[in-house]
mmCIF file with all atom_site columns, C-alpha atoms in Angstrom:
data_model
loop_
_atom_site.group_PDB
_atom_site.id
_atom_site.type_symbol
_atom_site.label_atom_id
_atom_site.label_alt_id
_atom_site.label_comp_id
_atom_site.label_asym_id
_atom_site.label_entity_id
_atom_site.label_seq_id
_atom_site.pdbx_PDB_ins_code
_atom_site.Cartn_x
_atom_site.Cartn_y
_atom_site.Cartn_z
_atom_site.occupancy
_atom_site.B_iso_or_equiv
_atom_site.pdbx_formal_charge
_atom_site.auth_seq_id
_atom_site.auth_comp_id
_atom_site.auth_asym_id
_atom_site.auth_atom_id
_atom_site.pdbx_PDB_model_num
ATOM 1   C CA . LEU J 1 1   ? 66.812 -76.191 67.729 1.00 94.00 ? 1   LEU J CA 1
ATOM 2   C CA . ALA J 1 2   ? 65.758 -79.780 67.086 1.00 95.00 ? 2   ALA J CA 1
ATOM 3   C CA . LYS J 1 3   ? 66.703 -80.737 70.652 1.00 96.00 ? 3   LYS J CA 1
ATOM 4   C CA . ILE J 1 4   ? 64.692 -77.844 72.043 1.00 96.00 ? 4   ILE J CA 1
ATOM 5   C CA . GLU J 1 5   ? 61.656 -78.805 69.964 1.00 96.00 ? 5   GLU J CA 1
ATOM 6   C CA . LYS J 1 6   ? 61.979 -82.461 71.012 1.00 97.00 ? 6   LYS J CA 1
ATOM 7   C CA . ASP J 1 7   ? 62.265 -81.539 74.705 1.00 96.00 ? 7   ASP J CA 1
ATOM 8   C CA . ILE J 1 8   ? 59.217 -79.272 74.489 1.00 96.00 ? 8   ILE J CA 1
ATOM 9   C CA . GLN J 1 9   ? 57.249 -82.036 72.805 1.00 94.00 ? 9   GLN J CA 1
ATOM 10  C CA . SER J 1 10  ? 58.306 -84.552 75.485 1.00 94.00 ? 10  SER J CA 1
ATOM 11  C CA . SER J 1 11  ? 57.545 -82.056 78.242 1.00 94.00 ? 11  SER J CA 1
ATOM 12  C CA . GLU J 1 12  ? 54.050 -81.303 77.002 1.00 92.00 ? 12  GLU J CA 1
ATOM 13  C CA . LYS J 1 13  ? 53.146 -84.996 77.209 1.00 91.00 ? 13  LYS J CA 1
ATOM 14  C CA . LEU J 1 14  ? 53.501 -84.705 80.994 1.00 92.00 ? 14  LEU J CA 1
ATOM 15  C CA . HIS J 1 15  ? 51.356 -81.646 81.761 1.00 92.00 ? 15  HIS J CA 1
ATOM 16  C CA . GLN J 1 16  ? 48.567 -79.457 80.392 1.00 90.00 ? 16  GLN J CA 1
ATOM 17  C CA . SER J 1 17  ? 50.632 -76.334 79.930 1.00 91.00 ? 17  SER J CA 1
ATOM 18  C CA . GLU J 1 18  ? 52.105 -74.974 76.683 1.00 93.00 ? 18  GLU J CA 1
ATOM 19  C CA . PHE J 1 19  ? 55.703 -73.895 76.079 1.00 92.00 ? 19  PHE J CA 1
ATOM 20  C CA . CYS J 1 20  ? 57.006 -71.398 73.607 1.00 95.00 ? 20  CYS J CA 1
ATOM 21  C CA . VAL J 1 21  ? 60.700 -70.687 73.115 1.00 96.00 ? 21  VAL J CA 1
ATOM 22  C CA . VAL J 1 22  ? 61.593 -67.515 71.243 1.00 97.00 ? 22  VAL J CA 1
ATOM 23  C CA . ILE J 1 23  ? 65.191 -66.780 70.349 1.00 95.00 ? 23  ILE J CA 1
ATOM 24  C CA . GLU J 1 24  ? 65.942 -63.279 69.105 1.00 95.00 ? 24  GLU J CA 1
ATOM 25  C CA . SER J 1 25  ? 69.365 -62.274 67.832 1.00 93.00 ? 25  SER J CA 1
ATOM 26  C CA . SER J 1 26  ? 69.052 -58.595 68.797 1.00 92.00 ? 26  SER J CA 1
ATOM 27  C CA . LEU J 1 27  ? 66.538 -55.833 69.276 1.00 90.00 ? 27  LEU J CA 1
ATOM 28  C CA . ASP J 1 28  ? 65.907 -53.498 66.379 1.00 88.00 ? 28  ASP J CA 1
ATOM 29  C CA . ILE J 1 29  ? 67.453 -50.033 66.533 1.00 90.00 ? 29  ILE J CA 1
ATOM 30  C CA . PHE J 1 30  ? 64.153 -48.340 67.431 1.00 88.00 ? 30  PHE J CA 1
ATOM 31  C CA . SER J 1 31  ? 63.652 -50.621 70.435 1.00 88.00 ? 31  SER J CA 1
ATOM 32  C CA . VAL J 1 32  ? 67.197 -49.927 71.581 1.00 87.00 ? 32  VAL J CA 1
ATOM 33  C CA . PHE J 1 33  ? 66.681 -46.149 71.342 1.00 88.00 ? 33  PHE J CA 1
ATOM 34  C CA . LYS J 1 34  ? 63.387 -46.459 73.223 1.00 91.00 ? 34  LYS J CA 1
ATOM 35  C CA . GLY J 1 35  ? 65.212 -48.330 75.975 1.00 89.00 ? 35  GLY J CA 1
ATOM 36  C CA . ILE J 1 36  ? 63.060 -51.452 75.669 1.00 91.00 ? 36  ILE J CA 1
ATOM 37  C CA . SER J 1 37  ? 64.267 -54.061 78.151 1.00 92.00 ? 37  SER J CA 1
ATOM 38  C CA . SER J 1 38  ? 64.422 -57.775 77.420 1.00 92.00 ? 38  SER J CA 1
ATOM 39  C CA . ARG J 1 39  ? 61.533 -58.251 79.878 1.00 94.00 ? 39  ARG J CA 1
ATOM 40  C CA . GLU J 1 40  ? 59.374 -55.705 78.042 1.00 95.00 ? 40  GLU J CA 1
ATOM 41  C CA . ARG J 1 41  ? 60.210 -57.358 74.727 1.00 95.00 ? 41  ARG J CA 1
ATOM 42  C CA . ALA J 1 42  ? 59.344 -60.774 76.154 1.00 96.00 ? 42  ALA J CA 1
ATOM 43  C CA . ILE J 1 43  ? 55.981 -59.489 77.369 1.00 96.00 ? 43  ILE J CA 1
ATOM 44  C CA . ASP J 1 44  ? 55.286 -58.047 73.899 1.00 96.00 ? 44  ASP J CA 1
ATOM 45  C CA . LEU J 1 45  ? 56.097 -61.407 72.299 1.00 96.00 ? 45  LEU J CA 1
ATOM 46  C CA . PHE J 1 46  ? 54.006 -63.241 74.900 1.00 97.00 ? 46  PHE J CA 1
ATOM 47  C CA . SER J 1 47  ? 51.074 -61.198 73.631 1.00 96.00 ? 47  SER J CA 1
ATOM 48  C CA . GLU J 1 48  ? 52.011 -61.258 69.939 1.00 95.00 ? 48  GLU J CA 1
ATOM 49  C CA . TYR J 1 49  ? 52.239 -65.054 69.848 1.00 95.00 ? 49  TYR J CA 1
ATOM 50  C CA . ARG J 1 50  ? 49.092 -65.372 71.992 1.00 94.00 ? 50  ARG J CA 1
ATOM 51  C CA . ILE J 1 51  ? 50.778 -67.480 74.636 1.00 94.00 ? 51  ILE J CA 1
ATOM 52  C CA . TRP J 1 52  ? 48.320 -65.972 77.101 1.00 91.00 ? 52  TRP J CA 1
ATOM 53  C CA . ASP J 1 53  ? 45.476 -67.476 75.091 1.00 90.00 ? 53  ASP J CA 1
ATOM 54  C CA . THR J 1 54  ? 45.756 -71.124 76.150 1.00 89.00 ? 54  THR J CA 1
ATOM 55  C CA . GLU J 1 55  ? 42.669 -72.916 77.406 1.00 87.00 ? 55  GLU J CA 1
ATOM 56  C CA . LEU J 1 56  ? 43.948 -73.182 80.994 1.00 87.00 ? 56  LEU J CA 1
ATOM 57  C CA . ASN J 1 57  ? 45.879 -69.883 81.079 1.00 90.00 ? 57  ASN J CA 1
ATOM 58  C CA . SER J 1 58  ? 49.027 -71.913 81.549 1.00 89.00 ? 58  SER J CA 1
ATOM 59  C CA . GLY J 1 59  ? 51.302 -70.784 78.742 1.00 94.00 ? 59  GLY J CA 1
ATOM 60  C CA . ILE J 1 60  ? 55.007 -70.219 79.388 1.00 94.00 ? 60  ILE J CA 1
ATOM 61  C CA . LEU J 1 61  ? 57.413 -68.219 77.260 1.00 96.00 ? 61  LEU J CA 1
ATOM 62  C CA . LEU J 1 62  ? 61.148 -68.751 77.513 1.00 96.00 ? 62  LEU J CA 1
ATOM 63  C CA . TYR J 1 63  ? 62.605 -65.745 75.673 1.00 96.00 ? 63  TYR J CA 1
ATOM 64  C CA . ILE J 1 64  ? 66.298 -65.567 74.831 1.00 94.00 ? 64  ILE J CA 1
ATOM 65  C CA . LEU J 1 65  ? 67.901 -62.342 73.601 1.00 92.00 ? 65  LEU J CA 1
ATOM 66  C CA . LEU J 1 66  ? 71.246 -63.423 72.168 1.00 89.00 ? 66  LEU J CA 1
ATOM 67  C CA . ALA J 1 67  ? 72.811 -59.970 71.785 1.00 87.00 ? 67  ALA J CA 1
ATOM 68  C CA . ASP J 1 68  ? 72.401 -59.268 75.502 1.00 86.00 ? 68  ASP J CA 1
ATOM 69  C CA . ARG J 1 69  ? 72.926 -62.890 76.541 1.00 84.00 ? 69  ARG J CA 1
ATOM 70  C CA . SER J 1 70  ? 69.784 -62.558 78.561 1.00 88.00 ? 70  SER J CA 1
ATOM 71  C CA . PHE J 1 71  ? 66.542 -64.446 78.908 1.00 92.00 ? 71  PHE J CA 1
ATOM 72  C CA . GLU J 1 72  ? 63.134 -64.044 80.463 1.00 94.00 ? 72  GLU J CA 1
ATOM 73  C CA . ILE J 1 73  ? 60.495 -66.454 81.683 1.00 95.00 ? 73  ILE J CA 1
ATOM 74  C CA . ILE J 1 74  ? 56.969 -65.131 81.251 1.00 95.00 ? 74  ILE J CA 1
ATOM 75  C CA . ALA J 1 75  ? 54.161 -67.235 82.700 1.00 93.00 ? 75  ALA J CA 1
ATOM 76  C CA . ASP J 1 76  ? 50.448 -66.835 82.113 1.00 93.00 ? 76  ASP J CA 1
ATOM 77  C CA . ARG J 1 77  ? 48.189 -65.840 84.977 1.00 91.00 ? 77  ARG J CA 1
ATOM 78  C CA . GLY J 1 78  ? 46.980 -69.368 85.682 1.00 89.00 ? 78  GLY J CA 1
ATOM 79  C CA . ILE J 1 79  ? 50.398 -70.804 86.399 1.00 87.00 ? 79  ILE J CA 1
ATOM 80  C CA . SER J 1 80  ? 51.584 -67.595 88.076 1.00 85.00 ? 80  SER J CA 1
ATOM 81  C CA . LYS J 1 81  ? 48.757 -67.843 90.639 1.00 83.00 ? 81  LYS J CA 1
ATOM 82  C CA . LEU J 1 82  ? 49.691 -71.423 91.507 1.00 81.00 ? 82  LEU J CA 1
ATOM 83  C CA . ALA J 1 83  ? 53.490 -71.197 91.407 1.00 78.00 ? 83  ALA J CA 1
ATOM 84  C CA . LYS J 1 84  ? 53.935 -68.541 94.054 1.00 74.00 ? 84  LYS J CA 1
ATOM 85  C CA . GLY J 1 85  ? 57.147 -67.502 95.712 1.00 70.00 ? 85  GLY J CA 1
ATOM 86  C CA . ASN J 1 86  ? 60.507 -67.602 94.039 1.00 81.00 ? 86  ASN J CA 1
ATOM 87  C CA . LYS J 1 87  ? 59.945 -70.645 91.840 1.00 86.00 ? 87  LYS J CA 1
ATOM 88  C CA . PHE J 1 88  ? 60.624 -68.837 88.549 1.00 88.00 ? 88  PHE J CA 1
ATOM 89  C CA . LYS J 1 89  ? 63.538 -66.936 90.090 1.00 89.00 ? 89  LYS J CA 1
ATOM 90  C CA . GLU J 1 90  ? 65.120 -70.216 91.239 1.00 91.00 ? 90  GLU J CA 1
ATOM 91  C CA . ILE J 1 91  ? 64.772 -71.676 87.747 1.00 93.00 ? 91  ILE J CA 1
ATOM 92  C CA . SER J 1 92  ? 66.181 -68.477 86.234 1.00 92.00 ? 92  SER J CA 1
ATOM 93  C CA . LEU J 1 93  ? 69.260 -68.675 88.454 1.00 93.00 ? 93  LEU J CA 1
ATOM 94  C CA . GLU J 1 94  ? 70.027 -72.194 87.232 1.00 94.00 ? 94  GLU J CA 1
ATOM 95  C CA . ILE J 1 95  ? 69.625 -71.181 83.581 1.00 94.00 ? 95  ILE J CA 1
ATOM 96  C CA . GLU J 1 96  ? 71.735 -68.079 84.211 1.00 93.00 ? 96  GLU J CA 1
ATOM 97  C CA . GLU J 1 97  ? 74.551 -70.240 85.588 1.00 94.00 ? 97  GLU J CA 1
ATOM 98  C CA . LYS J 1 98  ? 74.683 -72.220 82.325 1.00 93.00 ? 98  LYS J CA 1
ATOM 99  C CA . PHE J 1 99  ? 74.580 -69.035 80.266 1.00 90.00 ? 99  PHE J CA 1
ATOM 100 C CA . LYS J 1 100 ? 77.487 -67.568 82.269 1.00 91.00 ? 100 LYS J CA 1
ATOM 101 C CA . ASN J 1 101 ? 79.513 -70.631 81.279 1.00 92.00 ? 101 ASN J CA 1
ATOM 102 C CA . GLN J 1 102 ? 78.621 -70.138 77.588 1.00 90.00 ? 102 GLN J CA 1
ATOM 103 C CA . GLU J 1 103 ? 76.430 -73.266 77.721 1.00 92.00 ? 103 GLU J CA 1
ATOM 104 C CA . PHE J 1 104 ? 73.402 -71.749 76.035 1.00 90.00 ? 104 PHE J CA 1
ATOM 105 C CA . GLU J 1 105 ? 71.884 -74.941 74.667 1.00 92.00 ? 105 GLU J CA 1
ATOM 106 C CA . LYS J 1 106 ? 72.281 -76.677 78.028 1.00 95.00 ? 106 LYS J CA 1
ATOM 107 C CA . GLY J 1 107 ? 70.749 -73.653 79.730 1.00 93.00 ? 107 GLY J CA 1
ATOM 108 C CA . VAL J 1 108 ? 67.649 -73.694 77.538 1.00 94.00 ? 108 VAL J CA 1
ATOM 109 C CA . LEU J 1 109 ? 67.220 -77.466 77.881 1.00 96.00 ? 109 LEU J CA 1
ATOM 110 C CA . LEU J 1 110 ? 67.722 -77.230 81.654 1.00 96.00 ? 110 LEU J CA 1
ATOM 111 C CA . GLY J 1 111 ? 65.103 -74.463 81.778 1.00 95.00 ? 111 GLY J CA 1
ATOM 112 C CA . ILE J 1 112 ? 62.601 -76.622 79.919 1.00 96.00 ? 112 ILE J CA 1
ATOM 113 C CA . ASN J 1 113 ? 63.343 -79.516 82.266 1.00 96.00 ? 113 ASN J CA 1
ATOM 114 C CA . LEU J 1 114 ? 62.957 -77.427 85.443 1.00 95.00 ? 114 LEU J CA 1
ATOM 115 C CA . LEU J 1 115 ? 59.799 -75.744 84.179 1.00 94.00 ? 115 LEU J CA 1
ATOM 116 C CA . THR J 1 116 ? 58.420 -79.177 83.273 1.00 95.00 ? 116 THR J CA 1
ATOM 117 C CA . THR J 1 117 ? 58.856 -80.322 86.877 1.00 94.00 ? 117 THR J CA 1
ATOM 118 C CA . LEU J 1 118 ? 56.933 -77.269 88.041 1.00 91.00 ? 118 LEU J CA 1
ATOM 119 C CA . LEU J 1 119 ? 54.194 -77.703 85.442 1.00 91.00 ? 119 LEU J CA 1
ATOM 120 C CA . VAL J 1 120 ? 53.694 -81.403 86.205 1.00 92.00 ? 120 VAL J CA 1
ATOM 121 C CA . LYS J 1 121 ? 53.020 -80.381 89.804 1.00 90.00 ? 121 LYS J CA 1
ATOM 122 C CA . TYR J 1 122 ? 50.435 -77.706 88.961 1.00 88.00 ? 122 TYR J CA 1
ATOM 123 C CA . TYR J 1 123 ? 49.035 -78.861 85.605 1.00 87.00 ? 123 TYR J CA 1
ATOM 124 C CA . PRO J 1 124 ? 49.218 -82.666 85.515 1.00 87.00 ? 124 PRO J CA 1
ATOM 125 C CA . ILE J 1 125 ? 47.660 -84.445 82.548 1.00 83.00 ? 125 ILE J CA 1
ATOM 126 C CA . LYS J 1 126 ? 44.014 -85.151 83.307 1.00 77.00 ? 126 LYS J CA 1
ATOM 127 C CA . LYS J 1 127 ? 42.845 -86.382 79.944 1.00 68.00 ? 127 LYS J CA 1
ATOM 128 C CA . ARG J 1 128 ? 44.592 -88.579 77.409 1.00 57.00 ? 128 ARG J CA 1
ATOM 129 C CA . SER J 1 129 ? 44.285 -86.376 74.351 1.00 60.00 ? 129 SER J CA 1
ATOM 130 C CA . LYS J 1 130 ? 45.698 -82.946 75.036 1.00 67.00 ? 130 LYS J CA 1
ATOM 131 C CA . LYS J 1 131 ? 45.492 -80.487 72.165 1.00 80.00 ? 131 LYS J CA 1
ATOM 132 C CA . ASN J 1 132 ? 48.760 -78.800 71.197 1.00 87.00 ? 132 ASN J CA 1
ATOM 133 C CA . GLU J 1 133 ? 47.782 -75.134 71.262 1.00 90.00 ? 133 GLU J CA 1
ATOM 134 C CA . ILE J 1 134 ? 51.222 -73.623 70.537 1.00 92.00 ? 134 ILE J CA 1
ATOM 135 C CA . SER J 1 135 ? 53.835 -74.988 68.154 1.00 92.00 ? 135 SER J CA 1
ATOM 136 C CA . ASN J 1 136 ? 56.721 -76.800 69.839 1.00 94.00 ? 136 ASN J CA 1
ATOM 137 C CA . LYS J 1 137 ? 59.167 -75.444 67.278 1.00 96.00 ? 137 LYS J CA 1
ATOM 138 C CA . PRO J 1 138 ? 61.374 -72.621 68.643 1.00 96.00 ? 138 PRO J CA 1
ATOM 139 C CA . ILE J 1 139 ? 60.720 -69.265 67.002 1.00 96.00 ? 139 ILE J CA 1
ATOM 140 C CA . LEU J 1 140 ? 63.761 -67.467 65.630 1.00 96.00 ? 140 LEU J CA 1
ATOM 141 C CA . ILE J 1 141 ? 63.603 -63.712 65.173 1.00 94.00 ? 141 ILE J CA 1
#
C-alpha cells in the first residue's frame, strides 16, 4: 500500500490529473444477489469518492476487486475525450497479464506507470503548484 501511495504521489507531480486506487476484498451479499458487476461497482465508487469532481475532469479510478481478481479503470470525461481509441484497453491488458501471474502489486504499480505516461501526454503540468484534490492513499474496503 505504501508503494502504491508513493507511486501515485510521484505520478501526480508529472501531470494535472488525479489518481484514486480502491481495493475491495469482495462485494457484499446484496450486490452479489443483484448481479452487480465489478464495472458497475467501480462506477458507483467513482461517484461516491467524487473522482469525477476534479477541476479539469481528469480523475482516474483504478478499482481492484480481490475476490474476483478483477479490476476496472474508470476515467473522467475530460481524459476520456482526449484518450480515444483503445488506450485504456491496452493498459488493462498489461495489468491483466500481471494479475494472471499472481503479481498483483506489480500489476497495480504497472497500471499507475502506464496511466502516468498517458496522463503526461494529455494533462502535462502547466503550473508549479498543483493542488492535490484526491488523497494518494489507496482506499481499502
